[in-house]
Coordinates of C-alpha atoms and ligand atoms in Angstrom, one line a residue:
M1 CA 119.4 171.1 109.9
I2 CA 121.1 169.1 107.2
R3 CA 121.3 165.3 107.7
H4 CA 123.2 164.4 104.6
S5 CA 126.3 163.1 106.4
L6 CA 124.1 160.8 108.5
K7 CA 122.3 159.4 105.5
R8 CA 125.7 158.8 103.8
R9 CA 126.9 157.0 106.9
T10 CA 123.9 154.7 106.8
L11 CA 124.2 154.0 103.1
F12 CA 127.9 153.2 103.1
G13 CA 128.0 151.7 106.6
A14 CA 129.7 148.4 107.1
G15 CA 126.4 146.6 106.6
A16 CA 125.8 148.1 103.2
A17 CA 129.1 146.7 101.8
A18 CA 127.8 143.2 102.2
L19 CA 124.6 143.9 100.3
A20 CA 126.4 145.5 97.3
A21 CA 127.3 143.6 94.2
P22 CA 131.0 142.5 94.3
G23 CA 133.2 145.2 93.1
L24 CA 130.5 147.9 93.1
L25 CA 131.7 149.3 96.3
A26 CA 135.3 148.4 95.9
G27 CA 137.5 150.4 98.3
I28 CA 134.6 150.8 100.7
A29 CA 135.0 148.4 103.6
N30 CA 134.9 148.0 107.3
A31 CA 138.0 149.7 109.0
Q32 CA 138.9 146.4 110.6
E33 CA 139.2 144.8 107.2
N34 CA 142.0 147.3 106.5
A35 CA 141.1 147.6 102.8
E36 CA 143.9 148.1 100.4
N37 CA 142.9 151.3 98.7
G38 CA 140.3 152.9 100.9
A39 CA 137.6 152.7 103.5
L40 CA 134.5 154.6 104.3
T41 CA 132.8 153.6 107.5
K42 CA 131.0 155.3 110.4
D43 CA 134.3 156.2 112.1
S44 CA 136.9 156.6 109.4
A45 CA 137.4 157.2 105.7
F46 CA 140.5 157.2 103.6
K47 CA 141.6 156.8 100.0
T48 CA 145.0 155.6 99.0
F49 CA 146.7 155.8 95.6
K50 CA 150.1 156.2 94.0
V51 CA 151.9 159.2 92.5
G52 CA 155.0 157.7 91.0
T53 CA 156.5 155.8 94.0
F54 CA 154.8 158.0 96.6
K55 CA 151.9 156.4 98.4
V56 CA 149.3 159.2 98.9
T57 CA 146.5 158.7 101.5
V58 CA 143.7 161.2 101.8
I59 CA 142.0 161.0 105.2
S60 CA 138.7 162.4 106.1
D61 CA 138.8 164.4 109.4
G62 CA 135.0 164.6 109.0
T63 CA 132.4 167.0 107.5
R64 CA 130.4 170.0 108.7
A65 CA 127.1 171.3 107.5
S66 CA 126.4 175.0 107.4
E67 CA 123.5 177.1 106.3
N68 CA 123.2 180.1 103.9
P69 CA 126.0 179.5 101.3
H70 CA 125.8 183.2 100.3
E71 CA 127.1 184.3 103.7
T72 CA 130.3 182.4 103.0
Y73 CA 130.8 182.3 99.2
G74 CA 130.1 185.0 96.7
T75 CA 129.7 187.5 99.5
N76 CA 130.1 190.4 97.0
Q77 CA 127.5 188.9 94.7
P78 CA 123.6 189.0 94.8
A79 CA 122.3 186.1 96.8
D80 CA 120.3 185.1 93.7
A81 CA 123.4 184.6 91.7
V82 CA 124.9 182.2 94.3
S83 CA 121.6 180.3 94.5
A84 CA 121.4 180.1 90.7
L85 CA 124.9 178.7 90.3
L86 CA 124.3 176.1 93.1
D87 CA 121.0 175.1 91.5
Q88 CA 122.5 174.8 88.0
N89 CA 125.0 172.3 89.6
F90 CA 122.4 170.2 91.3
L91 CA 123.2 171.5 94.7
P92 CA 120.8 172.7 97.4
T93 CA 120.6 176.5 97.9
S94 CA 119.8 176.5 101.6
G95 CA 123.0 175.0 103.0
F96 CA 126.3 173.3 102.2
I97 CA 128.6 170.7 103.5
N98 CA 132.3 171.3 103.9
G99 CA 134.8 168.4 104.3
F100 CA 138.2 168.4 105.9
S101 CA 140.8 166.2 104.2
P102 CA 144.4 166.0 105.6
V103 CA 146.8 164.0 103.4
L104 CA 149.5 161.5 104.3
V105 CA 152.4 161.1 101.8
D106 CA 154.6 158.1 102.2
T107 CA 157.7 158.7 100.1
G108 CA 159.4 155.5 101.2
S109 CA 161.9 157.5 103.3
H110 CA 159.5 159.9 105.1
V111 CA 155.8 159.9 106.1
V112 CA 154.7 163.4 105.6
L113 CA 151.3 164.6 106.9
F114 CA 149.7 167.8 105.5
D115 CA 147.5 169.5 108.0
T116 CA 145.9 168.0 111.1
G117 CA 142.1 168.6 111.0
L118 CA 140.1 170.1 113.8
G119 CA 141.4 167.9 116.6
E120 CA 139.8 167.8 120.0
A121 CA 137.7 170.9 119.3
G122 CA 135.9 169.1 116.5
R123 CA 135.0 165.8 118.3
E124 CA 131.6 166.9 119.6
T125 CA 130.4 167.9 116.1
G126 CA 131.7 164.9 114.2
T127 CA 135.1 166.0 113.1
G128 CA 138.6 165.4 114.6
K129 CA 138.8 161.9 113.0
L130 CA 142.3 162.2 111.6
A131 CA 144.0 159.9 114.1
E132 CA 141.4 157.2 113.6
G133 CA 141.7 157.6 109.8
I134 CA 145.5 157.3 110.0
R135 CA 145.1 154.0 112.0
A136 CA 142.5 152.7 109.6
A137 CA 144.9 153.4 106.7
G138 CA 147.5 151.2 108.4
Y139 CA 149.7 153.8 110.0
G140 CA 150.2 155.0 113.5
P141 CA 150.5 158.6 114.6
E142 CA 154.0 157.8 115.8
Q143 CA 155.0 156.9 112.3
V144 CA 154.5 160.4 111.0
S145 CA 158.0 161.9 110.5
V146 CA 157.1 165.3 109.2
V147 CA 153.9 167.4 109.7
V148 CA 153.5 170.2 107.2
I149 CA 151.0 173.0 108.1
T150 CA 149.8 174.8 104.9
H151 CA 148.4 177.7 107.0
M152 CA 147.2 178.3 110.6
H153 CA 143.4 178.3 110.5
G154 CA 141.8 176.2 113.2
D155 CA 140.7 173.4 110.9
H156 CA 144.3 172.8 109.9
I157 CA 146.2 173.1 113.2
G158 CA 143.6 171.8 115.6
G159 CA 144.9 168.2 115.5
L160 CA 148.6 169.2 116.3
M161 CA 148.1 168.6 120.0
E162 CA 146.1 166.0 121.8
G163 CA 145.5 166.4 125.6
G164 CA 148.2 169.1 125.7
K165 CA 150.8 166.9 124.1
P166 CA 152.1 166.6 120.5
A167 CA 149.7 164.2 118.6
F168 CA 152.5 163.1 116.4
P169 CA 155.3 162.4 118.9
S170 CA 158.1 161.5 116.5
A171 CA 157.5 164.3 114.0
R172 CA 159.3 167.4 113.0
Y173 CA 157.3 170.3 111.5
V174 CA 157.4 172.5 108.5
T175 CA 155.4 175.6 107.9
G176 CA 155.7 179.1 106.2
Q177 CA 157.7 181.7 108.0
M178 CA 155.3 184.5 107.0
E179 CA 152.3 182.6 108.3
F180 CA 153.8 181.8 111.6
D181 CA 155.1 185.4 112.1
F182 CA 151.6 186.8 111.4
W183 CA 149.7 184.6 113.8
K184 CA 152.2 184.6 116.6
D185 CA 152.4 188.4 116.7
G186 CA 150.8 190.1 119.7
A187 CA 149.5 192.8 117.4
R188 CA 146.6 190.4 116.5
V189 CA 145.1 190.9 120.0
G190 CA 142.0 193.1 119.6
T191 CA 141.6 192.3 115.9
P192 CA 139.4 189.6 114.1
A193 CA 142.6 187.4 114.1
E194 CA 142.8 187.3 117.9
N195 CA 141.2 183.9 118.3
G196 CA 143.5 182.5 115.6
H197 CA 146.5 184.1 117.4
K198 CA 145.4 182.4 120.7
A199 CA 145.1 179.0 118.9
V200 CA 148.6 179.4 117.4
L201 CA 150.0 180.2 120.8
Q202 CA 148.4 177.0 122.1
K203 CA 149.0 174.6 119.2
V204 CA 151.9 175.8 117.1
V205 CA 154.3 177.9 119.3
P206 CA 155.0 174.9 121.7
L207 CA 156.3 173.0 118.6
A208 CA 158.4 175.9 117.3
E209 CA 161.8 174.4 118.3
K210 CA 161.1 171.4 116.2
T211 CA 159.8 173.4 113.2
T212 CA 161.5 174.4 110.0
F213 CA 160.2 177.8 108.8
I214 CA 160.2 178.0 105.0
A215 CA 159.4 180.3 102.0
D216 CA 158.4 179.9 98.4
G217 CA 160.3 177.2 96.6
A218 CA 161.6 175.3 99.6
E219 CA 162.0 171.6 99.5
V220 CA 160.3 169.7 102.4
V221 CA 161.8 166.3 101.6
P222 CA 163.0 165.2 98.1
G223 CA 160.0 165.4 95.7
I224 CA 157.9 167.8 97.8
T225 CA 158.2 171.5 97.1
A226 CA 156.4 174.5 98.6
I227 CA 154.7 177.1 96.5
A228 CA 153.6 180.5 97.9
A229 CA 149.8 180.9 97.4
F230 CA 149.0 183.9 99.6
G231 CA 145.6 185.4 100.1
H232 CA 143.4 182.9 101.9
S233 CA 145.8 183.7 104.8
P234 CA 148.9 185.9 104.8
G235 CA 151.4 183.0 104.4
H236 CA 149.2 180.2 102.9
M237 CA 151.4 177.7 101.0
I238 CA 150.6 174.9 98.7
Y239 CA 152.8 171.9 97.8
R240 CA 153.9 170.1 94.6
L241 CA 154.5 166.3 94.9
E242 CA 156.6 164.8 92.2
S243 CA 157.9 161.3 91.8
E244 CA 159.1 159.4 88.6
G245 CA 157.7 162.1 86.3
K246 CA 154.2 162.1 87.9
A247 CA 153.0 165.2 89.8
L248 CA 150.1 166.3 92.0
I249 CA 149.4 169.6 93.7
L250 CA 148.1 169.9 97.2
T251 CA 146.1 173.1 96.9
A252 CA 145.1 173.4 100.6
D253 CA 142.5 176.2 100.8
T254 CA 143.2 178.0 97.5
A255 CA 139.6 177.0 96.6
N256 CA 137.2 176.1 99.3
H257 CA 134.1 175.0 97.4
Y258 CA 134.2 172.7 94.4
V259 CA 131.5 174.7 92.5
L260 CA 131.4 178.3 94.0
S261 CA 135.2 178.8 94.3
L262 CA 136.2 177.0 91.1
Q263 CA 133.5 178.1 88.7
R264 CA 133.7 181.7 89.9
P265 CA 137.2 182.1 91.2
D266 CA 136.8 185.9 91.5
W267 CA 133.8 185.7 93.9
E268 CA 134.7 186.8 97.4
V269 CA 134.9 184.2 100.2
R270 CA 134.3 185.1 103.8
F271 CA 137.3 183.0 105.0
D272 CA 139.8 184.6 102.5
M273 CA 141.7 187.2 104.6
D274 CA 142.9 189.2 101.6
K275 CA 140.1 188.7 99.1
A276 CA 141.7 190.2 96.1
A277 CA 145.0 188.3 96.6
A278 CA 143.0 185.1 97.2
G279 CA 141.1 185.5 93.9
A280 CA 144.3 186.2 92.0
T281 CA 146.0 183.2 93.6
R282 CA 143.0 180.9 92.7
R283 CA 143.3 182.0 89.0
K284 CA 147.1 181.5 88.9
V285 CA 147.1 178.1 90.7
F286 CA 144.1 176.6 88.8
D287 CA 145.3 178.0 85.5
M288 CA 148.5 176.0 86.0
I289 CA 146.6 172.9 87.1
A290 CA 144.3 173.1 84.1
T291 CA 147.1 173.8 81.6
D292 CA 149.3 171.1 82.9
R293 CA 146.3 168.7 83.3
L294 CA 147.6 167.9 86.8
P295 CA 145.6 166.1 89.5
F296 CA 145.1 168.0 92.8
I297 CA 143.9 167.5 96.3
G298 CA 141.9 170.4 97.8
Y299 CA 141.5 170.3 101.5
H300 CA 137.8 171.2 101.3
M301 CA 136.9 169.5 98.1
P302 CA 134.3 166.6 98.4
F303 CA 135.9 163.5 99.8
P304 CA 138.2 162.0 98.6
A305 CA 139.1 165.5 97.6
V306 CA 141.1 164.5 94.5
G307 CA 140.3 165.7 91.1
F308 CA 141.2 167.7 88.0
V309 CA 139.9 171.0 86.6
E310 CA 138.6 171.8 83.1
R311 CA 138.9 175.4 82.1
Q312 CA 135.5 177.1 81.4
D313 CA 134.7 180.6 80.1
Q314 CA 134.5 182.1 83.7
G315 CA 136.5 179.7 85.8
Y316 CA 137.0 175.9 86.1
R317 CA 134.9 172.8 86.4
F318 CA 135.9 170.3 89.1
V319 CA 136.3 166.8 87.6
P320 CA 136.4 164.4 90.6
V321 CA 138.8 161.5 90.4
T322 CA 137.3 158.1 89.5
Y323 CA 139.7 155.3 88.5
Q324 CA 142.6 157.3 87.1
F325 CA 145.0 156.1 89.7
D326 CA 143.7 152.5 89.8
I327 CA 145.0 151.4 86.3
Ligands
ZN1 ZN1 140.5 175.2 105.8

């Protein structure tokens, strides 16, 4: 059993902020204090920064600990190779922690939410915190005007509905046509995708009338463009934000572990539905991000899930954001 998240909560809890030297924990504050740039408390965590005139807020839906990394990452590699790479990167080999980070982008005209976390299904295990995080960041769920779903795995669509009603009552929705068609199809019954199909019938299909179904290159709102990034799921899409000459890529689940998926992009991942296509997409997307030296937000990168990548001989090194957006 991994207790890392518990330790982190204790360390960074509201009490710890008072003990720290002024400025040392800047951006970490009690939710009630409604900190300007971010908060990390027992109940909510968010990080806000600007991309041009867009105000971008990454919100933690929570984290989940799992055992046996090799059963998820590098499944076509010897277990020793996975352990060696983790060890080399100062990570434990017995387990791993996955975070879930939906993103709110306030363009000034639209408040666009990317993905919705695990929702009600996650509450018992410490996730499903998106709505709390949105409030802590100074917004209300009713202020979200557009919800974009990058793909329809449960950790992305779980928060669409709350108590059988839309969790974002004023929103319209945007998602990939291919993704929706795949999961909605009754042909998924009796396949490994059956549970996903049922979840889509419950969470996504009731919202279909308010949904715009898009393809590669579509504009969501001015400055936000969809890019096809298939493989992790059949219609997985990523998004480019651009404002006043500044850009950022929302890579969603193109890479799911900041070491194992980025340093070894060709290693197979259990959650990638088309493993070869997912590997090829990882290379294409992170080659572009490395070449253009762009910041990106990866849904499963360590919170606040924002960083850069440096090209290495076999893959890419994740360079977490520090103060790049604060100056
Ligand atoms: Zn995911």
